[in-house]
mmCIF file of C-alpha atoms and ligand atoms in Angstrom:
data_model
loop_
_atom_site.group_PDB
_atom_site.id
_atom_site.type_symbol
_atom_site.label_atom_id
_atom_site.label_comp_id
_atom_site.label_asym_id
_atom_site.label_seq_id
_atom_site.Cartn_x
_atom_site.Cartn_y
_atom_site.Cartn_z
ATOM 1 C CA MET A 3 131.136 120.464 75.333
ATOM 2 C CA ALA A 4 130.215 123.865 76.716
ATOM 3 C CA GLN A 5 131.875 126.161 79.259
ATOM 4 C CA ILE A 6 129.286 126.433 82.015
ATOM 5 C CA GLY A 7 129.316 128.612 85.113
ATOM 6 C CA PHE A 8 127.173 127.438 88.051
ATOM 7 C CA ILE A 9 126.239 129.493 91.135
ATOM 8 C CA GLY A 10 124.341 127.909 94.046
ATOM 9 C CA LEU A 11 125.372 124.362 94.951
ATOM 10 C CA GLY A 12 122.670 123.372 97.418
ATOM 11 C CA ARG A 13 120.183 120.523 97.524
ATOM 12 C CA MET A 14 119.265 121.116 93.867
ATOM 13 C CA GLY A 15 122.312 122.829 92.402
ATOM 14 C CA LEU A 16 124.840 120.151 93.343
ATOM 15 C CA PRO A 17 123.079 117.194 91.675
ATOM 16 C CA MET A 18 122.313 119.384 88.637
ATOM 17 C CA LEU A 19 126.008 120.214 88.414
ATOM 18 C CA ARG A 20 126.914 116.515 88.696
ATOM 19 C CA ASN A 21 124.746 115.770 85.661
ATOM 20 C CA LEU A 22 126.385 118.567 83.651
ATOM 21 C CA VAL A 23 129.827 117.166 84.467
ATOM 22 C CA ALA A 24 128.644 113.632 83.604
ATOM 23 C CA ALA A 25 127.452 114.950 80.206
ATOM 24 C CA GLY A 26 130.997 116.151 79.500
ATOM 25 C CA HIS A 27 130.606 119.896 80.111
ATOM 26 C CA ALA A 28 133.368 121.966 81.724
ATOM 27 C CA VAL A 29 131.847 123.543 84.846
ATOM 28 C CA ARG A 30 133.205 126.396 86.984
ATOM 29 C CA ALA A 31 131.226 126.853 90.154
ATOM 30 C CA PHE A 32 130.767 128.972 93.269
ATOM 31 C CA ASP A 33 128.702 128.849 96.455
ATOM 32 C CA ILE A 34 129.061 130.954 99.579
ATOM 33 C CA ALA A 35 129.079 127.744 101.668
ATOM 34 C CA GLU A 36 132.464 126.041 102.003
ATOM 35 C CA ALA A 37 130.946 122.531 102.354
ATOM 36 C CA ALA A 38 129.064 122.950 99.060
ATOM 37 C CA ARG A 39 132.246 124.089 97.297
ATOM 38 C CA VAL A 40 134.110 121.003 98.550
ATOM 39 C CA GLU A 41 131.369 118.671 97.266
ATOM 40 C CA ALA A 42 131.306 120.407 93.872
ATOM 41 C CA ARG A 43 135.085 120.072 93.560
ATOM 42 C CA GLU A 44 134.786 116.365 94.349
ATOM 43 C CA ALA A 45 132.080 116.158 91.667
ATOM 44 C CA GLY A 46 134.555 117.403 89.062
ATOM 45 C CA ALA A 47 133.876 121.158 88.866
ATOM 46 C CA ALA A 48 136.517 123.866 89.010
ATOM 47 C CA ILE A 49 135.831 126.048 92.051
ATOM 48 C CA VAL A 50 136.446 129.792 91.960
ATOM 49 C CA ALA A 51 136.294 132.442 94.678
ATOM 50 C CA THR A 52 133.361 134.620 93.530
ATOM 51 C CA GLY A 53 130.286 134.692 91.337
ATOM 52 C CA GLN A 54 131.972 137.193 89.005
ATOM 53 C CA GLU A 55 134.832 134.755 88.437
ATOM 54 C CA VAL A 56 132.318 132.079 87.508
ATOM 55 C CA ALA A 57 130.871 134.451 84.920
ATOM 56 C CA GLY A 58 134.232 135.459 83.427
ATOM 57 C CA GLU A 59 134.558 132.610 80.913
ATOM 58 C CA ALA A 60 131.026 131.232 80.762
ATOM 59 C CA GLU A 61 129.127 130.455 77.567
ATOM 60 C CA TYR A 62 126.192 129.547 79.808
ATOM 61 C CA LEU A 63 125.774 130.821 83.365
ATOM 62 C CA ILE A 64 123.295 128.960 85.567
ATOM 63 C CA SER A 65 122.094 130.062 89.009
ATOM 64 C CA MET A 66 120.174 127.965 91.530
ATOM 65 C CA VAL A 67 119.857 130.008 94.735
ATOM 66 C CA PRO A 68 117.054 130.412 97.293
ATOM 67 C CA THR A 69 115.237 133.681 96.479
ATOM 68 C CA GLY A 70 114.838 136.570 94.042
ATOM 69 C CA ARG A 71 116.837 138.798 96.363
ATOM 70 C CA HIS A 72 119.813 136.424 95.992
ATOM 71 C CA VAL A 73 119.327 136.208 92.202
ATOM 72 C CA LEU A 74 119.254 139.983 91.684
ATOM 73 C CA GLU A 75 122.192 140.520 94.082
ATOM 74 C CA ILE A 76 124.306 137.932 92.246
ATOM 75 C CA HIS A 77 123.574 139.050 88.689
ATOM 76 C CA THR A 78 122.703 142.755 88.662
ATOM 77 C CA GLY A 79 124.385 145.863 90.008
ATOM 78 C CA PRO A 80 127.996 146.983 89.587
ATOM 79 C CA ASP A 81 129.424 143.768 91.129
ATOM 80 C CA GLY A 82 126.926 141.468 89.414
ATOM 81 C CA THR A 83 127.779 138.718 86.958
ATOM 82 C CA LEU A 84 126.060 140.571 84.092
ATOM 83 C CA ALA A 85 128.910 143.084 84.179
ATOM 84 C CA ARG A 86 131.405 140.236 83.680
ATOM 85 C CA LEU A 87 129.725 137.808 81.278
ATOM 86 C CA PRO A 88 131.382 137.593 77.840
ATOM 87 C CA ASP A 89 129.364 138.852 74.855
ATOM 88 C CA GLY A 90 127.131 136.097 73.496
ATOM 89 C CA ALA A 91 126.803 134.329 76.867
ATOM 90 C CA LEU A 92 123.382 133.069 77.986
ATOM 91 C CA LEU A 93 122.211 133.559 81.577
ATOM 92 C CA ILE A 94 119.803 130.862 82.826
ATOM 93 C CA ASP A 95 118.278 131.347 86.261
ATOM 94 C CA CYS A 96 116.712 128.126 87.569
ATOM 95 C CA SER A 97 115.762 129.444 91.038
ATOM 96 C CA THR A 98 112.108 129.898 91.943
ATOM 97 C CA ILE A 99 111.539 133.663 92.213
ATOM 98 C CA ALA A 100 108.750 136.192 91.631
ATOM 99 C CA VAL A 101 107.602 136.798 88.068
ATOM 100 C CA ALA A 102 108.365 140.504 88.585
ATOM 101 C CA GLU A 103 111.901 139.705 89.781
ATOM 102 C CA ALA A 104 112.474 137.439 86.769
ATOM 103 C CA ARG A 105 111.286 140.215 84.456
ATOM 104 C CA ALA A 106 113.679 142.650 86.214
ATOM 105 C CA LEU A 107 116.524 140.187 85.523
ATOM 106 C CA HIS A 108 115.535 139.946 81.837
ATOM 107 C CA ALA A 109 115.508 143.772 81.643
ATOM 108 C CA ALA A 110 118.961 144.014 83.254
ATOM 109 C CA GLY A 111 120.229 141.422 80.745
ATOM 110 C CA ARG A 112 118.734 143.362 77.825
ATOM 111 C CA ALA A 113 120.417 146.579 79.060
ATOM 112 C CA ARG A 114 123.783 144.755 78.956
ATOM 113 C CA GLY A 115 123.046 142.872 75.686
ATOM 114 C CA ILE A 116 123.024 139.473 77.412
ATOM 115 C CA ALA A 117 120.199 136.993 76.741
ATOM 116 C CA VAL A 118 118.383 135.707 79.821
ATOM 117 C CA LEU A 119 116.050 132.749 80.405
ATOM 118 C CA ASP A 120 113.984 132.174 83.548
ATOM 119 C CA ALA A 121 113.977 128.377 83.835
ATOM 120 C CA PRO A 122 112.606 127.187 87.180
ATOM 121 C CA VAL A 123 112.288 123.463 87.692
ATOM 122 C CA SER A 124 109.954 120.845 89.059
ATOM 123 C CA GLY A 125 110.899 117.352 90.171
ATOM 124 C CA GLY A 126 112.657 118.046 93.453
ATOM 125 C CA VAL A 127 115.936 116.694 94.716
ATOM 126 C CA MET A 128 115.189 113.206 93.354
ATOM 127 C CA GLY A 129 114.536 114.648 89.887
ATOM 128 C CA ALA A 130 117.732 116.698 90.107
ATOM 129 C CA GLN A 131 119.721 113.581 91.035
ATOM 130 C CA ALA A 132 118.154 111.433 88.328
ATOM 131 C CA GLY A 133 118.420 114.139 85.652
ATOM 132 C CA THR A 134 114.659 114.029 85.118
ATOM 133 C CA LEU A 135 113.697 117.607 86.045
ATOM 134 C CA THR A 136 110.987 119.518 84.214
ATOM 135 C CA PHE A 137 112.148 122.982 83.073
ATOM 136 C CA MET A 138 109.568 125.737 82.537
ATOM 137 C CA VAL A 139 111.254 128.376 80.472
ATOM 138 C CA GLY A 140 110.439 132.025 79.855
ATOM 139 C CA GLY A 141 112.270 134.082 77.211
ATOM 140 C CA GLU A 142 113.033 134.082 73.502
ATOM 141 C CA GLY A 143 112.534 130.779 71.660
ATOM 142 C CA ALA A 144 115.905 131.114 69.888
ATOM 143 C CA ASP A 145 117.656 131.463 73.251
ATOM 144 C CA LEU A 146 115.843 128.394 74.546
ATOM 145 C CA ASP A 147 116.976 126.442 71.472
ATOM 146 C CA ARG A 148 120.547 127.377 72.391
ATOM 147 C CA ALA A 149 119.982 126.305 76.028
ATOM 148 C CA ARG A 150 118.207 123.052 75.234
ATOM 149 C CA PRO A 151 121.262 120.715 75.097
ATOM 150 C CA VAL A 152 122.428 122.057 78.464
ATOM 151 C CA LEU A 153 118.986 121.804 80.083
ATOM 152 C CA GLN A 154 118.519 118.299 78.670
ATOM 153 C CA ALA A 155 121.637 117.161 80.544
ATOM 154 C CA MET A 156 119.731 117.964 83.768
ATOM 155 C CA GLY A 157 116.123 117.276 82.861
ATOM 156 C CA ARG A 158 113.718 115.215 80.819
ATOM 157 C CA ASN A 159 111.066 117.808 79.916
ATOM 158 C CA VAL A 160 111.835 121.295 78.660
ATOM 159 C CA PHE A 161 108.789 123.521 78.054
ATOM 160 C CA HIS A 162 108.711 126.969 76.510
ATOM 161 C CA ALA A 163 106.188 128.776 78.722
ATOM 162 C CA GLY A 164 106.315 131.989 76.675
ATOM 163 C CA THR A 165 107.876 135.378 77.079
ATOM 164 C CA ALA A 166 110.155 136.747 79.844
ATOM 165 C CA GLY A 167 108.923 135.668 83.303
ATOM 166 C CA ASN A 168 106.452 133.081 82.044
ATOM 167 C CA GLY A 169 108.591 130.197 83.312
ATOM 168 C CA GLN A 170 108.096 131.586 86.809
ATOM 169 C CA ALA A 171 104.374 132.070 86.104
ATOM 170 C CA ALA A 172 104.068 128.336 85.344
ATOM 171 C CA LYS A 173 106.139 127.462 88.399
ATOM 172 C CA VAL A 174 104.114 129.578 90.830
ATOM 173 C CA CYS A 175 100.880 127.960 89.608
ATOM 174 C CA ASN A 176 102.401 124.481 89.936
ATOM 175 C CA ASN A 177 103.627 125.083 93.476
ATOM 176 C CA LEU A 178 100.350 126.668 94.528
ATOM 177 C CA LEU A 179 98.734 123.354 93.560
ATOM 178 C CA ALA A 180 101.490 121.219 95.113
ATOM 179 C CA GLY A 181 101.314 123.102 98.431
ATOM 180 C CA ILE A 182 97.540 122.935 98.689
ATOM 181 C CA SER A 183 97.284 119.316 97.600
ATOM 182 C CA MET A 184 99.895 118.140 100.141
ATOM 183 C CA ILE A 185 97.700 119.524 102.932
ATOM 184 C CA ALA A 186 94.590 117.897 101.451
ATOM 185 C CA VAL A 187 96.396 114.559 101.095
ATOM 186 C CA SER A 188 97.652 114.833 104.698
ATOM 187 C CA GLU A 189 94.078 115.339 105.882
ATOM 188 C CA ALA A 190 92.875 112.307 103.925
ATOM 189 C CA TYR A 191 95.651 109.961 105.127
ATOM 190 C CA THR A 192 95.159 111.116 108.732
ATOM 191 C CA LEU A 193 91.390 110.636 108.594
ATOM 192 C CA GLY A 194 91.746 107.268 106.858
ATOM 193 C CA GLN A 195 94.143 105.937 109.487
ATOM 194 C CA ARG A 196 91.850 107.065 112.299
ATOM 195 C CA LEU A 197 89.002 105.240 110.602
ATOM 196 C CA GLY A 198 91.127 102.078 110.641
ATOM 197 C CA LEU A 199 92.169 102.163 106.983
ATOM 198 C CA ASP A 200 95.695 100.980 106.219
ATOM 199 C CA PRO A 201 97.478 103.846 104.388
ATOM 200 C CA ALA A 202 98.954 101.484 101.752
ATOM 201 C CA THR A 203 95.462 100.137 101.008
ATOM 202 C CA MET A 204 94.090 103.665 100.860
ATOM 203 C CA ARG A 205 96.877 104.684 98.426
ATOM 204 C CA ASP A 206 96.086 101.697 96.163
ATOM 205 C CA ILE A 207 92.376 102.512 96.115
ATOM 206 C CA VAL A 208 92.551 106.298 95.748
ATOM 207 C CA SER A 209 95.301 106.136 93.125
ATOM 208 C CA THR A 210 92.696 104.670 90.729
ATOM 209 C CA SER A 211 89.848 106.860 92.016
ATOM 210 C CA THR A 212 88.825 110.480 91.668
ATOM 211 C CA GLY A 213 90.972 111.710 94.597
ATOM 212 C CA SER A 214 94.241 110.628 92.975
ATOM 213 C CA CYS A 215 97.060 113.152 92.719
ATOM 214 C CA HIS A 216 100.875 113.331 92.728
ATOM 215 C CA ALA A 217 101.178 113.976 96.489
ATOM 216 C CA LEU A 218 99.016 110.965 97.300
ATOM 217 C CA VAL A 219 100.606 108.499 94.867
ATOM 218 C CA ASN A 220 104.215 109.491 94.221
ATOM 219 C CA TYR A 221 105.154 111.701 97.157
ATOM 220 C CA PRO A 222 103.032 110.541 100.091
ATOM 221 C CA PRO A 223 103.521 112.276 103.450
ATOM 222 C CA VAL A 224 103.073 108.946 105.274
ATOM 223 C CA PRO A 225 106.436 107.187 105.822
ATOM 224 C CA GLY A 226 107.115 103.771 104.304
ATOM 225 C CA LEU A 227 104.633 103.806 101.416
ATOM 226 C CA VAL A 228 107.172 104.758 98.748
ATOM 227 C CA PRO A 229 110.933 104.211 99.175
ATOM 228 C CA ASN A 230 113.261 107.208 98.883
ATOM 229 C CA VAL A 231 110.636 109.955 99.168
ATOM 230 C CA PRO A 232 111.376 112.434 102.000
ATOM 231 C CA SER A 233 108.692 110.977 104.335
ATOM 232 C CA SER A 234 110.557 107.646 104.216
ATOM 233 C CA ARG A 235 113.795 109.316 105.379
ATOM 234 C CA GLU A 236 112.408 111.408 108.221
ATOM 235 C CA TYR A 237 111.487 114.258 105.871
ATOM 236 C CA ARG A 238 115.174 115.146 105.285
ATOM 237 C CA ASN A 239 116.806 116.434 102.095
ATOM 238 C CA GLY A 240 113.642 117.211 100.194
ATOM 239 C CA PHE A 241 111.842 120.432 99.270
ATOM 240 C CA ALA A 242 112.086 122.438 102.474
ATOM 241 C CA ALA A 243 108.776 123.643 103.950
ATOM 242 C CA ASP A 244 110.443 127.077 104.201
ATOM 243 C CA LEU A 245 110.804 127.082 100.397
ATOM 244 C CA MET A 246 107.194 125.979 99.895
ATOM 245 C CA LEU A 247 106.130 128.849 102.169
ATOM 246 C CA LYS A 248 108.267 131.206 100.088
ATOM 247 C CA ASP A 249 106.599 129.957 96.888
ATOM 248 C CA LEU A 250 103.092 130.308 98.309
ATOM 249 C CA ARG A 251 103.941 133.873 99.282
ATOM 250 C CA LEU A 252 105.076 134.423 95.683
ATOM 251 C CA ALA A 253 101.653 133.161 94.584
ATOM 252 C CA GLU A 254 99.956 135.614 96.953
ATOM 253 C CA GLN A 255 102.129 138.442 95.623
ATOM 254 C CA ALA A 256 101.224 137.479 92.049
ATOM 255 C CA ALA A 257 97.544 137.336 93.037
ATOM 256 C CA LEU A 258 97.717 140.873 94.418
ATOM 257 C CA GLU A 259 99.370 142.124 91.242
ATOM 258 C CA THR A 260 96.764 140.484 89.002
ATOM 259 C CA ARG A 261 93.693 141.102 91.226
ATOM 260 C CA SER A 262 93.217 137.341 91.616
ATOM 261 C CA SER A 263 91.751 135.615 94.636
ATOM 262 C CA LEU A 264 93.383 132.514 96.167
ATOM 263 C CA PRO A 265 91.197 131.414 99.089
ATOM 264 C CA LEU A 266 92.800 127.959 99.422
ATOM 265 C CA GLY A 267 96.258 129.336 98.636
ATOM 266 C CA THR A 268 95.911 131.885 101.425
ATOM 267 C CA LEU A 269 94.867 129.185 103.883
ATOM 268 C CA ALA A 270 97.751 126.943 102.803
ATOM 269 C CA THR A 271 100.191 129.849 103.262
ATOM 270 C CA ALA A 272 98.910 130.339 106.816
ATOM 271 C CA LEU A 273 99.265 126.615 107.610
ATOM 272 C CA TYR A 274 102.823 126.325 106.268
ATOM 273 C CA GLY A 275 103.564 129.605 108.100
ATOM 274 C CA LEU A 276 102.494 128.010 111.392
ATOM 275 C CA PHE A 277 104.454 124.847 110.606
ATOM 276 C CA CYS A 278 107.654 126.707 109.730
ATOM 277 C CA GLY A 279 107.196 129.162 112.602
ATOM 278 C CA GLY A 280 107.216 126.153 114.930
ATOM 279 C CA GLY A 281 110.793 125.415 113.860
ATOM 280 C CA SER A 282 110.196 122.707 111.229
ATOM 281 C CA GLY A 283 110.863 124.779 108.111
ATOM 282 C CA ASP A 284 113.959 122.795 107.185
ATOM 283 C CA LEU A 285 111.957 119.560 106.867
ATOM 284 C CA ASP A 286 110.382 118.530 103.571
ATOM 285 C CA TYR A 287 106.991 120.162 103.042
ATOM 286 C CA SER A 288 105.273 116.754 103.277
ATOM 287 C CA ALA A 289 106.103 116.849 107.017
ATOM 288 C CA VAL A 290 103.122 119.222 107.299
ATOM 289 C CA ILE A 291 101.161 115.993 107.967
ATOM 290 C CA ARG A 292 102.663 116.034 111.460
ATOM 291 C CA MET A 293 100.841 119.274 112.164
ATOM 292 C CA ILE A 294 97.622 117.979 110.603
ATOM 293 C CA GLU A 295 97.864 114.836 112.766
ATOM 294 C CA GLY A 296 98.369 116.992 115.843
ATOM 295 C CA ALA A 297 95.470 119.241 114.945
ATOM 296 C CA THR A 298 92.872 116.630 115.856
ATOM 297 C CA SER A 299 92.691 116.192 119.613
ATOM 298 C CA PRO A 300 92.924 112.654 121.105
ATOM 299 C CA ALA A 301 89.411 113.142 122.478
ATOM 300 C CA ALA A 302 88.045 113.700 118.985
ATOM 301 C CA ARG A 303 89.714 110.466 117.852
ATOM 302 C CA ALA A 304 88.210 108.288 120.560
HETATM 303 P P1 NAD B 30 119.386 125.250 99.116
HETATM 304 O O1 NAD B 30 119.189 126.210 100.222
HETATM 305 O O2 NAD B 30 119.659 123.810 99.412
HETATM 306 O O3 NAD B 30 120.606 125.751 98.186
HETATM 307 C C1 NAD B 30 120.822 127.094 97.843
HETATM 308 C C2 NAD B 30 122.326 127.310 97.734
HETATM 309 O O4 NAD B 30 122.552 128.649 97.305
HETATM 310 C C3 NAD B 30 123.047 127.139 99.087
HETATM 311 O O5 NAD B 30 124.106 126.209 98.955
HETATM 312 C C4 NAD B 30 123.540 128.550 99.390
HETATM 313 O O6 NAD B 30 124.773 128.560 100.128
HETATM 314 C C5 NAD B 30 123.706 129.130 97.990
HETATM 315 N N1 NAD B 30 123.727 130.589 97.944
HETATM 316 C C6 NAD B 30 122.907 131.480 98.557
HETATM 317 N N2 NAD B 30 123.280 132.743 98.257
HETATM 318 C C7 NAD B 30 124.357 132.642 97.434
HETATM 319 C C8 NAD B 30 125.189 133.596 96.799
HETATM 320 N N3 NAD B 30 124.998 134.915 96.952
HETATM 321 N N4 NAD B 30 126.200 133.159 96.026
HETATM 322 C C9 NAD B 30 126.423 131.816 95.861
HETATM 323 N N5 NAD B 30 125.676 130.868 96.452
HETATM 324 C C10 NAD B 30 124.651 131.275 97.224
HETATM 325 O O7 NAD B 30 118.120 125.416 98.168
HETATM 326 P P2 NAD B 30 117.591 124.398 97.049
HETATM 327 O O8 NAD B 30 116.652 123.434 97.676
HETATM 328 O O9 NAD B 30 118.739 123.893 96.247
HETATM 329 O O10 NAD B 30 116.673 125.400 96.179
HETATM 330 C C11 NAD B 30 117.252 126.338 95.283
HETATM 331 C C12 NAD B 30 116.140 126.963 94.456
HETATM 332 O O11 NAD B 30 115.456 125.914 93.750
HETATM 333 C C13 NAD B 30 115.069 127.691 95.291
HETATM 334 O O12 NAD B 30 114.649 128.842 94.612
HETATM 335 C C14 NAD B 30 113.964 126.657 95.390
HETATM 336 O O13 NAD B 30 112.692 127.272 95.595
HETATM 337 C C15 NAD B 30 114.073 125.976 94.046
HETATM 338 N N6 NAD B 30 113.568 124.595 94.026
HETATM 339 C C16 NAD B 30 113.906 123.688 95.005
HETATM 340 C C17 NAD B 30 113.393 122.389 94.943
HETATM 341 C C18 NAD B 30 113.725 121.349 96.005
HETATM 342 O O14 NAD B 30 113.098 120.270 96.012
HETATM 343 N N7 NAD B 30 114.679 121.597 96.916
HETATM 344 C C19 NAD B 30 112.557 122.008 93.881
HETATM 345 C C20 NAD B 30 112.260 122.923 92.872
HETATM 346 C C21 NAD B 30 112.775 124.219 92.962
#
């Protein structure tokens, strides 16, 4: 049993924490939101008043917060957790943030003598609940070996992506693909339905054909095809479109830094930007199909 500190008890953090408690770990936790703290207490964690207090006794400190700005605020600087972590502790940030921000966190850890892993996840809220997340980890292999039993309580696949920041590099590439393919799948389902094709029949056919992909088969944007995915519960409590937009912007930032070109990524960023700007950013990103459906005029359908 390990002493684990956990900061960020949102859609992902709370179910991850539940799995740590279920595996027998002692968890101290903090979130700025009162409702999240109440749920974490009910889940069996000890709640403390600040992030620094979480760090005070941690062997492992995990953070799962929205952006790199939050991560650097929480961990670095005079009031950051790095100033409070005991010697020998391991800091594991599971948030999705820029590669450059993750490398800044590793550098701050090195300056304090604290090992850091960037360990973003894939698998969404359902994967967090089921304990089947995929972790993509950047940092020293020996530190990952130390983290493995803790990560395995929350996930099924733990990959070493390479050196500091490489976990985030894998994550940004994954989400670039996920964001683009959800738009492509939305176009195909919308066109199919307007051609008179039943979406369930289309899913069956395409899932064994060359157009098959995760968004089409396992996470379809059309409600009712797969139980429990966000589209089947009015696009609630999934991977917020706002967060997908954030991740696509991280991909664009990474492309600028590496002189890469992302023509489809740039278009996808613009489309999610329009969708979120219209006030739907809190819905799961698969709700982008609503905008795709609206983009074809009734006259064009007739
Ligand atoms: P969320 O908004 O539901 O939860 C974030 C939590 O962090 C909130 O409870 C918020 O109050 C808390 N928080 C913010 N600032 C804080 C601070 N300074 N101190 C303590 N708590 C603070 O977000 P989420 O969906 O859980 O996503 C978290 C991270 O995981 C993001 O980086 C996201 O991109 C990534 N992610 C999310 C999913 C998903 O499906 N939701 C999937 C993979 C990765």
